[in-house]
Amino acid sequence: MSRDKVSGDKVSGGENLSADNGYALTVSDLSWHADDRAILSDISFSLAKGEMLGIIGPNGAGKSSLLRCLYRYIKPDNGTISLFGHNTSYFSAKEFARQVAVVLQDTPHHFELTTEQLVAIGLTPHKGPFDLTTSSDRRLVADALEKVGLTHKAGQIYEHLSGGEKQRALIARAIVQQPKLLILDEPTNHLDIRYQIQIMELLRAIGISVITSIHDLNLASAMCDQLLLLDDGRCVAHGTPKSVLTEQRISEVFDVCCSTQPHPQHGNPQISYFYGYSYGDSTHDKSANDEAAHDETNHDENAHGLKALGQNSLGQNSLGKKAFGQNSLDKTDFEENSLDRRHWSSMERHKQDED
Ligand SMILES: Nc1ncnc2c1ncn2[C@@H]1O[C@H](COP(=O)(O)OP(=O)(O)OP(=O)(O)O)[C@@H](O)[C@H]1O
C-alpha cells in the first residue's frame, strides 16, 4: 500500500476508509525484540468489526507488548498492522486518536483536574485549537460519567478517586473519544466484582471493536467473542472461548490443575482451579502451617520445583486436607471429578517426584 493512497482526506477524514474489509484490525507476522530477546514472534490475527478480543496469557507472555504495538507505542521489527484496511503507520496522530482510544493501567498524574475535566480530555481529537466546548460536548461527558457510575464524582479531583474509580474515569474518557477501536490493558484490575462485570458489559454494549488484555479467564470466557492466548511471545491459540479454553491448554500454558464445564448461563467454559501445588518458594503459603511448610521448603520440592501448598509435616494442607498428589486422593476421585487422564497423569507425576 502506498502512502499516497491513505494520506490526505481518505484517512484524515475518518469517514472514507474505503479499504475497509470487514475487519477492524488485521495483524500479520508481527514480531518485536528488545535487549536481544524475542518478546513477540510471528503473531497474526484479525478482529471483526464490533467484536471483543481478549488477550490472555501468563505473566510476561507479551500481552502489554502486543497492545503497545497495536496502539503504536512500540514499532515492531516485522509485520503489518491494518486498521479498517489501512496500515496504521500511515495515520496521522490526530486521526489515529479519532479511530483508537487506549485505556492503560499506569497513566500520567493529573493533579489538578476534576474527574469531569479528565473525561473531557477525550474530546481533544475532535476539536480544533480554538474550538469552544459545546452543550453537546458537555452532554457526551455527562453521559460517559453516568455510564461508568461516576456522576457523583464529577467535581472531585481525579487524583483523589480510588483505584477502581480512576479506572472507570479513564474508560469514560475513552468513551468520550468516540473511537472505532478501543484498546485496554487489564481494565478490570482495580475493580470489585460488580464493576468488573459492569465495565465488561459496558464495553460490549458500546458496540465498537474492543481489544483488551485480561487475567481473569472466567471473565474473558464470559465476555469476549474471541480470545488470543499468548505464551512466551507466541500465539498459542486464537478463536472462540470454547475453542481456546480447553483444560489441557490452560494446564500447559498456566501450569495449573483445572477442570472446565459449560457455564450455566452463557455456555462458554467455566474454569475451576484445583489447589495444592505452588512453585517452590513458601512466600505464597498463607496457611496456619507456615512454620511447618517453611521447615520443609527444600526437601519437599519435586523435580519441577513444585511444593505442596501449605503442607505441614503430616502432608496436610491448611484445611487439614491432603494436598493433591498426596495419598488421600486416588484415581477414582479424579475421574469422578471429571478430570481427564492428562490431569491424572500430571498429578501422578508430581506424586512420584515427591516420593
Ligand atoms: N522495553 C522492554 N525492554 C526489554 N524487555 C521488555 C520490554 N518490554 C517488555 N519486555 C519484556 O517482555 C516480556 C513481556 O512483557 P509484557 O509486559 O508484554 O508481558 P505481559 O504478558 O503483559 O505480562 P503481565 O501479565 O505480567 O502484565 C517480559 O519479559 C518483559 O520483561
Short mmCIF file of C-alpha atoms and ligand atoms in Angstrom, two decimals:
data_model
loop_
_atom_site.label_atom_id
_atom_site.label_comp_id
_atom_site.label_asym_id
_atom_site.label_seq_id
_atom_site.Cartn_x
_atom_site.Cartn_y
_atom_site.Cartn_z
CA MET A 1 0.00 0.00 0.00
CA SER A 2 1.49 3.33 -0.96
CA ARG A 3 1.48 6.25 1.42
CA ASP A 4 -0.43 8.33 -1.17
CA LYS A 5 -3.40 6.03 -1.12
CA VAL A 6 -4.12 6.58 2.53
CA SER A 7 -2.87 10.08 3.11
CA GLY A 8 -4.87 13.28 2.97
CA ASP A 9 -8.65 13.20 3.01
CA LYS A 10 -9.08 9.45 2.73
CA VAL A 11 -7.71 8.74 6.15
CA SER A 12 -7.77 12.11 7.86
CA GLY A 13 -11.48 12.47 7.08
CA GLY A 14 -12.22 9.38 9.14
CA GLU A 15 -15.39 8.52 7.23
CA ASN A 16 -13.82 7.49 3.94
CA LEU A 17 -11.96 4.40 4.92
CA SER A 18 -12.63 2.82 1.57
CA ALA A 19 -10.27 -0.13 2.01
CA ASP A 20 -12.41 -1.29 4.96
CA ASN A 21 -12.53 -5.07 4.57
CA GLY A 22 -14.96 -6.03 7.33
CA TYR A 23 -12.15 -6.25 9.85
CA ALA A 24 -11.41 -3.61 12.44
CA LEU A 25 -7.86 -4.85 12.76
CA THR A 26 -5.60 -7.25 10.92
CA VAL A 27 -2.19 -8.19 12.29
CA SER A 28 0.21 -10.13 10.08
CA ASP A 29 3.51 -11.75 11.11
CA LEU A 30 4.18 -9.28 13.88
CA SER A 31 7.49 -9.68 15.71
CA TRP A 32 9.34 -7.47 18.18
CA HIS A 33 12.52 -7.94 20.14
CA ALA A 34 14.16 -5.98 22.96
CA ASP A 35 17.55 -6.40 24.59
CA ASP A 36 18.45 -9.09 22.03
CA ARG A 37 15.45 -11.14 23.13
CA ALA A 38 12.37 -12.00 21.10
CA ILE A 39 9.38 -10.61 23.01
CA LEU A 40 6.76 -11.18 20.28
CA SER A 41 7.16 -13.70 17.46
CA ASP A 42 5.14 -14.17 14.27
CA ILE A 43 1.77 -13.07 15.59
CA SER A 44 -1.13 -12.95 13.12
CA PHE A 45 -4.83 -12.45 13.76
CA SER A 46 -7.85 -10.47 12.64
CA LEU A 47 -10.62 -8.85 14.63
CA ALA A 48 -14.04 -8.47 13.01
CA LYS A 49 -15.79 -5.14 13.42
CA GLY A 50 -17.82 -4.85 16.62
CA GLU A 51 -16.22 -7.86 18.29
CA MET A 52 -14.37 -8.04 21.59
CA LEU A 53 -11.00 -9.79 21.61
CA GLY A 54 -9.41 -10.83 24.91
CA ILE A 55 -5.61 -11.16 25.02
CA ILE A 56 -4.78 -13.74 27.67
CA GLY A 57 -1.63 -15.46 28.84
CA PRO A 58 0.69 -15.84 31.83
CA ASN A 59 2.75 -13.01 33.31
CA GLY A 60 5.43 -11.94 30.86
CA ALA A 61 3.72 -13.64 27.90
CA GLY A 62 3.77 -10.39 25.91
CA LYS A 63 0.20 -9.11 26.28
CA SER A 64 1.10 -5.49 27.06
CA SER A 65 3.87 -5.52 24.45
CA LEU A 66 1.40 -6.65 21.79
CA LEU A 67 -1.07 -3.95 22.80
CA ARG A 68 1.75 -1.35 22.69
CA CYS A 69 2.44 -2.38 19.09
CA LEU A 70 -1.24 -2.06 18.26
CA TYR A 71 -1.56 1.48 19.63
CA ARG A 72 1.76 2.47 18.06
CA TYR A 73 3.78 2.99 21.23
CA ILE A 74 6.18 0.29 20.02
CA LYS A 75 7.30 -0.09 16.43
CA PRO A 76 7.52 -3.80 15.65
CA ASP A 77 10.58 -5.17 13.85
CA ASN A 78 8.44 -7.10 11.41
CA GLY A 79 4.87 -7.41 10.29
CA THR A 80 1.96 -5.15 9.45
CA ILE A 81 -0.98 -3.84 11.44
CA SER A 82 -4.01 -2.69 9.45
CA LEU A 83 -6.82 -0.67 10.93
CA PHE A 84 -10.03 -0.87 8.89
CA GLY A 85 -7.91 -1.95 5.95
CA HIS A 86 -5.21 0.72 6.26
CA ASN A 87 -1.69 0.28 7.56
CA THR A 88 -1.64 2.03 10.96
CA SER A 89 1.75 3.61 10.33
CA TYR A 90 0.15 5.90 7.74
CA PHE A 91 -2.38 7.50 10.09
CA SER A 92 -1.66 10.97 11.39
CA ALA A 93 -1.51 11.12 15.19
CA LYS A 94 -4.79 13.02 15.34
CA GLU A 95 -6.62 10.67 13.00
CA PHE A 96 -5.27 7.65 14.85
CA ALA A 97 -6.67 9.15 18.07
CA ARG A 98 -10.08 9.52 16.40
CA GLN A 99 -10.00 5.86 15.47
CA VAL A 100 -8.36 4.28 18.50
CA ALA A 101 -8.72 5.02 22.23
CA VAL A 102 -6.41 3.44 24.77
CA VAL A 103 -7.01 2.77 28.47
CA LEU A 104 -3.85 1.88 30.38
CA GLN A 105 -3.20 0.99 33.98
CA ASP A 106 -0.34 3.43 34.55
CA THR A 107 -1.33 6.89 33.45
CA PRO A 108 0.45 10.19 33.96
CA HIS A 109 -0.64 12.13 37.03
CA HIS A 110 -3.43 14.63 36.54
CA PHE A 111 -3.01 16.51 39.82
CA GLU A 112 -5.24 19.49 39.18
CA LEU A 113 -8.03 18.02 37.10
CA THR A 114 -11.50 17.18 38.30
CA THR A 115 -12.94 13.87 37.14
CA GLU A 116 -15.15 15.72 34.68
CA GLN A 117 -12.19 17.64 33.23
CA LEU A 118 -10.20 14.44 32.84
CA VAL A 119 -13.08 12.79 30.99
CA ALA A 120 -13.43 15.85 28.74
CA ILE A 121 -9.84 15.31 27.50
CA GLY A 122 -11.41 12.58 25.37
CA LEU A 123 -12.90 15.33 23.19
CA THR A 124 -9.46 16.59 22.12
CA PRO A 125 -9.01 14.62 18.85
CA HIS A 126 -12.32 16.01 17.62
CA LYS A 127 -11.51 19.66 18.39
CA GLY A 128 -9.57 22.35 16.61
CA PRO A 129 -7.24 24.61 18.62
CA PHE A 130 -9.82 27.39 19.01
CA ASP A 131 -13.00 25.32 19.33
CA LEU A 132 -15.10 26.02 22.41
CA THR A 133 -16.84 23.39 24.47
CA THR A 134 -20.41 22.98 23.27
CA SER A 135 -23.52 21.77 25.05
CA SER A 136 -23.31 18.51 23.11
CA ASP A 137 -19.71 18.08 24.38
CA ARG A 138 -20.96 18.54 27.93
CA ARG A 139 -23.72 16.03 27.33
CA LEU A 140 -21.20 13.48 25.99
CA VAL A 141 -19.09 13.87 29.11
CA ALA A 142 -22.12 13.65 31.43
CA ASP A 143 -23.40 10.53 29.62
CA ALA A 144 -19.99 8.83 29.85
CA LEU A 145 -19.73 9.62 33.58
CA GLU A 146 -23.18 8.18 34.10
CA LYS A 147 -22.32 5.02 32.15
CA VAL A 148 -19.36 4.27 34.44
CA GLY A 149 -21.27 5.25 37.60
CA LEU A 150 -19.23 8.37 38.40
CA THR A 151 -21.75 11.19 38.04
CA HIS A 152 -21.49 11.92 41.75
CA LYS A 153 -17.69 12.23 41.45
CA ALA A 154 -17.71 14.68 38.51
CA GLY A 155 -16.44 17.60 40.57
CA GLN A 156 -13.94 15.65 42.67
CA ILE A 157 -10.22 15.88 42.00
CA TYR A 158 -9.33 12.87 39.84
CA GLU A 159 -6.23 12.05 41.89
CA HIS A 160 -8.45 11.66 44.97
CA LEU A 161 -10.52 8.88 43.41
CA SER A 162 -9.99 5.26 44.43
CA GLY A 163 -8.08 2.94 42.07
CA GLY A 164 -11.31 1.48 40.70
CA GLU A 165 -12.92 4.89 40.28
CA LYS A 166 -9.86 6.15 38.41
CA GLN A 167 -10.07 3.16 36.11
CA ARG A 168 -13.74 3.89 35.40
CA ALA A 169 -12.95 7.57 34.78
CA LEU A 170 -10.32 6.58 32.20
CA ILE A 171 -12.87 4.35 30.49
CA ALA A 172 -15.32 7.29 30.46
CA ARG A 173 -12.62 9.42 28.81
CA ALA A 174 -12.18 6.71 26.16
CA ILE A 175 -15.96 6.64 25.56
CA VAL A 176 -15.97 10.42 25.04
CA GLN A 177 -13.21 9.97 22.47
CA GLN A 178 -15.75 8.02 20.34
CA PRO A 179 -13.19 5.64 18.87
CA LYS A 180 -13.90 2.83 16.45
CA LEU A 181 -11.44 0.58 18.25
CA LEU A 182 -10.86 0.58 21.99
CA ILE A 183 -7.65 -0.96 23.39
CA LEU A 184 -7.45 -1.65 27.11
CA ASP A 185 -4.64 -3.10 29.25
CA GLU A 186 -6.22 -5.07 32.09
CA PRO A 187 -9.18 -2.74 32.60
CA THR A 188 -10.69 -4.81 35.39
CA ASN A 189 -7.56 -4.87 37.53
CA HIS A 190 -8.66 -2.50 40.28
CA LEU A 191 -12.36 -3.21 40.08
CA ASP A 192 -14.55 -5.09 42.51
CA ILE A 193 -16.55 -7.95 41.03
CA ARG A 194 -19.65 -5.80 40.39
CA TYR A 195 -17.68 -3.27 38.36
CA GLN A 196 -15.63 -5.97 36.63
CA ILE A 197 -18.84 -7.35 35.18
CA GLN A 198 -20.43 -3.94 34.65
CA ILE A 199 -17.44 -2.47 32.84
CA MET A 200 -17.02 -5.51 30.59
CA GLU A 201 -20.74 -5.41 29.79
CA LEU A 202 -20.46 -1.70 29.09
CA LEU A 203 -17.53 -2.28 26.74
CA ARG A 204 -19.64 -4.80 24.86
CA ALA A 205 -22.67 -2.52 24.81
CA ILE A 206 -20.78 0.37 23.19
CA GLY A 207 -20.85 -1.73 20.03
CA ILE A 208 -17.35 -0.89 18.80
CA SER A 209 -14.39 -3.24 18.38
CA VAL A 210 -12.54 -3.85 21.62
CA ILE A 211 -9.16 -5.45 22.35
CA THR A 212 -8.36 -5.99 25.99
CA SER A 213 -5.75 -7.88 27.93
CA ILE A 214 -7.30 -9.72 30.82
CA HIS A 215 -6.05 -12.09 33.51
CA ASP A 216 -9.38 -13.47 34.73
CA LEU A 217 -10.02 -16.36 32.35
CA ASN A 218 -13.60 -16.84 33.54
CA LEU A 219 -14.41 -13.20 32.85
CA ALA A 220 -12.68 -13.47 29.48
CA SER A 221 -14.69 -16.60 28.71
CA ALA A 222 -17.96 -14.90 29.62
CA MET A 223 -17.42 -11.58 27.87
CA CYS A 224 -15.10 -11.95 24.87
CA ASP A 225 -16.13 -13.07 21.40
CA GLN A 226 -12.59 -14.16 20.61
CA LEU A 227 -9.52 -14.94 22.67
CA LEU A 228 -5.86 -14.80 21.73
CA LEU A 229 -3.69 -16.88 24.03
CA LEU A 230 -0.06 -15.83 24.23
CA ASP A 231 2.77 -17.79 25.76
CA ASP A 232 6.37 -16.63 25.66
CA GLY A 233 5.56 -14.10 22.95
CA ARG A 234 3.87 -16.57 20.64
CA CYS A 235 0.23 -17.08 19.79
CA VAL A 236 -0.69 -20.47 21.20
CA ALA A 237 -4.37 -20.33 20.28
CA HIS A 238 -6.87 -17.92 18.73
CA GLY A 239 -10.60 -18.41 18.45
CA THR A 240 -13.78 -18.55 20.47
CA PRO A 241 -13.51 -19.02 24.26
CA LYS A 242 -14.80 -22.55 23.79
CA SER A 243 -12.05 -23.48 21.34
CA VAL A 244 -9.23 -21.73 23.23
CA LEU A 245 -10.00 -22.51 26.88
CA THR A 246 -9.51 -26.25 27.00
CA GLU A 247 -8.39 -27.93 30.22
CA GLN A 248 -5.24 -29.24 28.61
CA ARG A 249 -4.22 -25.89 27.16
CA ILE A 250 -4.85 -23.97 30.39
CA SER A 251 -2.93 -26.59 32.36
CA GLU A 252 0.02 -26.49 29.99
CA VAL A 253 0.26 -22.73 29.48
CA PHE A 254 -0.52 -21.57 33.03
CA ASP A 255 0.90 -24.65 34.78
CA VAL A 256 -2.18 -25.17 36.93
CA CYS A 257 -4.58 -28.03 37.50
CA CYS A 258 -8.12 -27.23 36.43
CA SER A 259 -11.34 -28.54 35.01
CA THR A 260 -13.82 -26.79 32.73
CA GLN A 261 -17.54 -27.12 32.29
CA PRO A 262 -20.10 -25.09 30.37
CA HIS A 263 -21.21 -22.05 32.34
CA PRO A 264 -24.89 -22.46 33.31
CA GLN A 265 -25.81 -19.08 31.83
CA HIS A 266 -23.67 -18.42 28.75
CA GLY A 267 -22.38 -21.93 27.96
CA ASN A 268 -18.74 -20.92 27.47
CA PRO A 269 -16.11 -22.72 29.56
CA GLN A 270 -16.20 -22.06 33.27
CA ILE A 271 -12.88 -22.95 34.85
CA SER A 272 -12.45 -24.47 38.29
CA TYR A 273 -8.92 -24.47 39.65
CA PHE A 274 -7.50 -27.14 41.91
CA TYR A 275 -5.29 -26.06 44.75
CA GLY A 276 -2.45 -27.91 46.32
CA TYR A 277 0.67 -27.02 44.40
CA SER A 278 2.58 -23.83 44.06
CA TYR A 279 6.03 -23.01 42.82
CA GLY A 280 8.67 -23.88 45.40
CA ASP A 281 9.08 -20.71 47.42
CA SER A 282 6.92 -20.65 50.51
CA THR A 283 6.10 -16.94 50.20
CA HIS A 284 2.73 -17.84 48.68
CA ASP A 285 1.87 -20.02 51.66
CA LYS A 286 -0.61 -18.10 53.76
CA SER A 287 -1.74 -21.06 55.83
CA ALA A 288 -1.68 -21.50 59.54
CA ASN A 289 1.04 -24.05 58.89
CA ASP A 290 3.58 -21.52 57.67
CA GLU A 291 6.22 -22.69 60.08
CA ALA A 292 5.94 -26.38 59.21
CA ALA A 293 5.83 -25.57 55.50
CA HIS A 294 8.94 -23.40 55.91
CA ASP A 295 10.81 -26.26 57.61
CA GLU A 296 10.22 -28.44 54.59
CA THR A 297 10.99 -25.92 51.88
CA ASN A 298 13.98 -27.72 50.43
CA HIS A 299 13.36 -31.42 50.66
CA ASP A 300 9.65 -31.40 49.74
CA GLU A 301 10.08 -29.76 46.38
CA ASN A 302 9.63 -32.05 43.44
CA ALA A 303 11.63 -32.13 40.23
CA HIS A 304 9.53 -29.30 38.77
CA GLY A 305 10.22 -27.03 41.73
CA LEU A 306 6.65 -27.59 42.87
CA LYS A 307 5.81 -27.87 46.52
CA ALA A 308 2.52 -28.79 48.12
CA LEU A 309 0.83 -25.55 49.15
CA GLY A 310 0.51 -25.06 52.88
CA GLN A 311 1.67 -28.57 53.53
CA ASN A 312 2.66 -29.42 57.08
CA SER A 313 4.81 -32.27 58.30
CA LEU A 314 1.82 -34.65 58.07
CA GLY A 315 1.40 -33.87 54.40
CA GLN A 316 -1.78 -31.97 55.19
CA ASN A 317 -2.61 -28.53 53.93
CA SER A 318 -4.06 -25.66 55.90
CA LEU A 319 -7.58 -27.05 55.59
CA GLY A 320 -6.47 -30.33 57.11
CA LYS A 321 -6.94 -31.97 53.70
CA LYS A 322 -4.31 -33.97 51.92
CA ALA A 323 -2.68 -31.96 49.18
CA PHE A 324 -3.23 -33.09 45.59
CA GLY A 325 -0.77 -35.76 44.69
CA GLN A 326 -0.80 -36.97 48.28
CA ASN A 327 -2.23 -40.27 49.32
CA SER A 328 -5.76 -39.23 50.29
CA LEU A 329 -6.87 -38.91 46.68
CA ASP A 330 -6.95 -41.78 44.29
CA LYS A 331 -7.57 -42.13 40.59
CA THR A 332 -11.28 -42.61 41.10
CA ASP A 333 -11.56 -39.26 42.86
CA PHE A 334 -10.20 -37.57 39.79
CA GLU A 335 -12.34 -39.49 37.34
CA GLU A 336 -15.44 -38.73 39.39
CA ASN A 337 -14.48 -35.08 39.32
CA SER A 338 -14.27 -35.26 35.51
CA LEU A 339 -10.57 -34.60 35.43
CA ASP A 340 -9.15 -36.09 32.30
CA ARG A 341 -6.35 -38.60 32.02
CA ARG A 342 -3.79 -35.90 31.39
CA HIS A 343 -4.50 -34.24 34.69
CA TRP A 344 -4.36 -37.51 36.48
CA SER A 345 -1.01 -38.27 34.86
CA SER A 346 0.25 -34.87 35.89
CA MET A 347 -0.87 -35.47 39.48
CA GLU A 348 0.76 -38.88 39.44
CA ARG A 349 3.96 -37.37 38.13
CA HIS A 350 4.03 -34.83 40.94
CA LYS A 351 3.40 -37.57 43.44
CA GLN A 352 6.18 -39.75 42.08
CA ASP A 353 8.53 -36.79 42.00
CA GLU A 354 7.81 -36.15 45.66
CA ASP A 355 8.21 -39.81 46.61
N1 LIG B 1 11.07 -2.31 26.65
C1 LIG B 1 11.41 -3.54 27.05
N2 LIG B 1 12.70 -3.90 27.13
C2 LIG B 1 13.07 -5.13 27.50
N3 LIG B 1 12.20 -6.11 27.82
C3 LIG B 1 10.89 -5.81 27.75
C4 LIG B 1 10.43 -4.52 27.36
N4 LIG B 1 9.07 -4.54 27.39
C5 LIG B 1 8.72 -5.77 27.78
N5 LIG B 1 9.80 -6.53 28.00
C6 LIG B 1 9.80 -7.93 28.42
O1 LIG B 1 8.89 -8.62 27.59
C7 LIG B 1 8.21 -9.63 28.31
C8 LIG B 1 6.72 -9.46 28.13
O2 LIG B 1 6.31 -8.31 28.86
P1 LIG B 1 4.81 -7.83 28.84
O3 LIG B 1 4.70 -6.69 29.78
O4 LIG B 1 4.41 -7.60 27.43
O5 LIG B 1 4.08 -9.13 29.40
P2 LIG B 1 2.58 -9.30 29.91
O6 LIG B 1 2.06 -10.54 29.28
O7 LIG B 1 1.81 -8.05 29.69
O8 LIG B 1 2.85 -9.56 31.46
P3 LIG B 1 1.92 -9.29 32.75
O9 LIG B 1 0.80 -10.28 32.70
O10 LIG B 1 2.87 -9.59 33.87
O11 LIG B 1 1.48 -7.85 32.72
C9 LIG B 1 8.67 -9.51 29.76
O12 LIG B 1 9.65 -10.48 29.99
C10 LIG B 1 9.27 -8.11 29.82
O13 LIG B 1 10.29 -8.04 30.76
#
